[in-house]
């Protein structure tokens, strides 16, 4: 075993971290949507509060405006979802039925007594569209549209008889305004019309009222929701600033004549009551008057916010300049023809995903099923937040991808839903603590869509998955104030929940989750969803209790005799074990006789692998092997062609070192029509149902394939796609307070270089599973009990340490 000592160890960043990572980060298309129904091929921009979809038609531009709050208003008589307070007698009877395996009686009673009624906000909807029309002047050539992922700008260019045109748009994160800039060609003038309107393809209900009250300074479209919605409505206001020339208004269509340029500043807002009074205050008009009208000034603010966040992680796969110059549609077509990774496409999809995630996140809200965008009121699954996989996946890259500003929206949402979660637990399960809401629009946490197939009041493990990103944030930052003030109160509620919920004991002295669901799935051949001991629910409980106890130890809380730790440790010790089925696979229901349904899109039982990392190669080798078998059995099927199914499967594959499984799933997503030409995505292949799950999650998959981390351990290239022979990434955050300032690899020469920076003095077990022959570094290195695939490296606080690693030959 050889440790050569040679290298650089310095405070602060090293210039090596930037080498080879300065490629353009843009989306490029030479096509634009020809009809409104193709709106998903438009380029997207947003700041998490507002969003736009830019078609990019040179002379007949369409821009759709979206807003986080744009859900159909609640009807007065159904202001919120409602459900019964289930009696303790009925809850006991359901537990008894489950314990005795009387599944039909348990499911019948659970469905009979909840009394759930729908209410609250309806489907997500677009706000309106802006139409910009420019008179024709000769043949159009040199057309392109670009989405600059770093700045968030959408840039449309073309040439005609008047010269070279350029139109720019972005949604300012700093100033919370949509900025559009239309400039005439050099030596020419701009003549155009601009209006706010709607398209029949938006499919608005017939009883919504649209009123246009535009003038030459402010375009203003006001919308009333249908009657009996408490006077709810919304509006869009655009301030129009003309450089030279004239502007006039006729029938709410603004005409600009002989101008050098036009700047448009737009804001949207929804009012939950008395919208007419809100409109008449003209608050938006006054806000727009206070915002700079200089495009470059506004762009500077965007670079200080959006770009500063986006640039923290960079990804480079050594693609050729020729491929990088290809359009989105050309790269997608190229990938369809090969099983080898098209590096330029993978680079661009990584950047597009980080961009779309950031653009659909704010400090108060994360992305919903649609990110923040839609062109149609008929949104898939109402465009809600779905809390049993979809939202969880969309935020998967937020912490490790160093976007705390975006993750703040997730944390805030969970805190906002807390009261509703408590109501769910109290009324439906007779417990203190929290029970998740299943799916919702984000105003409150009241549970959604209870029915016979989905008795979601018994999906108790969902809260563990929802709280995991809070813990991950702590593992990355070591922020004890965050741990004390934001996570501990939520974990403590879950301690109370399990004190109340777990009552039945089996013959071995272990608790029975008597009434348990594996999300959206049923045991094969059974025909009932409500059974016992879903691995998902057990894993959620284990995570909550282990993390709660660890948090109390860190913060020196609840440690007296009879206090929380003692009670929660006693519950933890009595949780049922995971089971393996006759295939040797980790069982989805840890209850004898319940058979696995490998065909299903969800892999809920494998949250034990990702995100919880409870099952690992070194820590739990038997369970690790059983998880690998479970994934292999599921991979024999197609995950019902659902994007989120492939995504969770890919994350699991990365964490159990199955590069082929992870790569195959990514290739399906890239080859089977999940990506539009805009590099936004659909829920199913063949562009079926717009949904940002795939777009927003793929960067997390790629990061997990390159770097796996947990406290005390950092694994390099755990599931590297074989055809990605050379590449680099910078800025990934480890769940151990280590930043991977740079990781580069060259598998032909069997060399890896990484630059690591720890917040604290610590020892880290560094793993590369193909085997480490040699490490060249100035840092202290020691052998590891794990063997030749690992070394213990000694990191000093705030010092960047370089490691040159020679890998074992295959």
mmCIF file of C-alpha atoms in Angstrom, residues 28-45 51-66 126 128-133 143-147 154-158 167-169 180 198-202 328-329 373-376 677-678 680 690:
data_model
loop_
_atom_site.group_PDB
_atom_site.id
_atom_site.type_symbol
_atom_site.label_atom_id
_atom_site.label_comp_id
_atom_site.label_asym_id
_atom_site.label_seq_id
_atom_site.Cartn_x
_atom_site.Cartn_y
_atom_site.Cartn_z
ATOM 1 C CA UNK A 28 -30.660 26.382 -27.801
ATOM 2 C CA UNK A 29 -33.450 25.834 -30.309
ATOM 3 C CA UNK A 30 -33.968 26.692 -33.952
ATOM 4 C CA UNK A 31 -37.672 25.903 -33.732
ATOM 5 C CA UNK A 32 -40.605 27.454 -31.875
ATOM 6 C CA UNK A 33 -44.129 26.246 -31.047
ATOM 7 C CA UNK A 34 -46.258 26.646 -34.154
ATOM 8 C CA UNK A 35 -49.611 26.352 -32.352
ATOM 9 C CA UNK A 36 -50.786 27.170 -28.857
ATOM 10 C CA UNK A 37 -51.273 23.514 -27.906
ATOM 11 C CA UNK A 38 -47.489 23.075 -28.226
ATOM 12 C CA UNK A 39 -46.864 25.540 -25.393
ATOM 13 C CA UNK A 40 -44.635 23.075 -23.490
ATOM 14 C CA UNK A 41 -42.009 23.537 -26.197
ATOM 15 C CA UNK A 42 -41.748 27.195 -25.203
ATOM 16 C CA UNK A 43 -38.772 28.262 -23.110
ATOM 17 C CA UNK A 44 -39.505 28.745 -19.413
ATOM 18 C CA UNK A 45 -38.355 31.414 -16.970
ATOM 19 C CA UNK A 51 -43.248 32.319 -14.369
ATOM 20 C CA UNK A 52 -43.409 32.855 -18.105
ATOM 21 C CA UNK A 53 -43.485 30.557 -21.128
ATOM 22 C CA UNK A 54 -41.929 32.231 -24.193
ATOM 23 C CA UNK A 55 -42.840 30.737 -27.557
ATOM 24 C CA UNK A 56 -40.239 32.681 -29.545
ATOM 25 C CA UNK A 57 -42.201 33.376 -32.733
ATOM 26 C CA UNK A 58 -40.341 36.320 -34.311
ATOM 27 C CA UNK A 59 -43.298 38.348 -35.577
ATOM 28 C CA UNK A 60 -46.212 36.827 -33.649
ATOM 29 C CA UNK A 61 -44.857 36.294 -30.147
ATOM 30 C CA UNK A 62 -46.822 34.581 -27.378
ATOM 31 C CA UNK A 63 -45.797 34.787 -23.735
ATOM 32 C CA UNK A 64 -47.874 32.920 -21.136
ATOM 33 C CA UNK A 65 -47.852 34.319 -17.594
ATOM 34 C CA UNK A 66 -48.048 32.077 -14.539
ATOM 35 C CA UNK A 126 -52.395 29.899 -16.491
ATOM 36 C CA UNK A 128 -53.134 35.081 -19.392
ATOM 37 C CA UNK A 129 -50.975 35.566 -22.444
ATOM 38 C CA UNK A 130 -49.198 38.544 -23.932
ATOM 39 C CA UNK A 131 -49.286 38.842 -27.715
ATOM 40 C CA UNK A 132 -46.584 40.898 -29.462
ATOM 41 C CA UNK A 133 -47.066 41.409 -33.212
ATOM 42 C CA UNK A 143 -33.499 32.454 -36.329
ATOM 43 C CA UNK A 144 -32.564 31.147 -32.906
ATOM 44 C CA UNK A 145 -33.918 31.155 -29.386
ATOM 45 C CA UNK A 146 -31.645 30.732 -26.407
ATOM 46 C CA UNK A 147 -32.325 30.178 -22.728
ATOM 47 C CA UNK A 154 -34.660 33.985 -22.906
ATOM 48 C CA UNK A 155 -33.229 35.559 -26.054
ATOM 49 C CA UNK A 156 -34.935 35.385 -29.436
ATOM 50 C CA UNK A 157 -32.936 36.455 -32.514
ATOM 51 C CA UNK A 158 -33.711 36.675 -36.219
ATOM 52 C CA UNK A 167 -35.910 40.241 -27.930
ATOM 53 C CA UNK A 168 -34.984 39.424 -24.317
ATOM 54 C CA UNK A 169 -37.024 38.292 -21.293
ATOM 55 C CA UNK A 180 -39.009 42.112 -21.392
ATOM 56 C CA UNK A 198 -56.278 34.680 -23.370
ATOM 57 C CA UNK A 199 -56.309 31.748 -25.768
ATOM 58 C CA UNK A 200 -59.109 29.199 -26.110
ATOM 59 C CA UNK A 201 -56.448 26.522 -25.600
ATOM 60 C CA UNK A 202 -56.172 27.661 -21.982
ATOM 61 C CA UNK A 328 -31.769 20.900 -27.995
ATOM 62 C CA UNK A 329 -33.790 19.036 -30.595
ATOM 63 C CA UNK A 373 -45.773 26.733 -15.338
ATOM 64 C CA UNK A 374 -48.809 25.696 -17.325
ATOM 65 C CA UNK A 375 -50.578 26.787 -20.460
ATOM 66 C CA UNK A 376 -53.768 24.850 -19.750
ATOM 67 C CA UNK A 677 -37.484 20.731 -27.112
ATOM 68 C CA UNK A 678 -37.469 23.317 -24.316
ATOM 69 C CA UNK A 680 -38.895 20.904 -19.767
ATOM 70 C CA UNK A 690 -46.524 18.242 -18.678
#
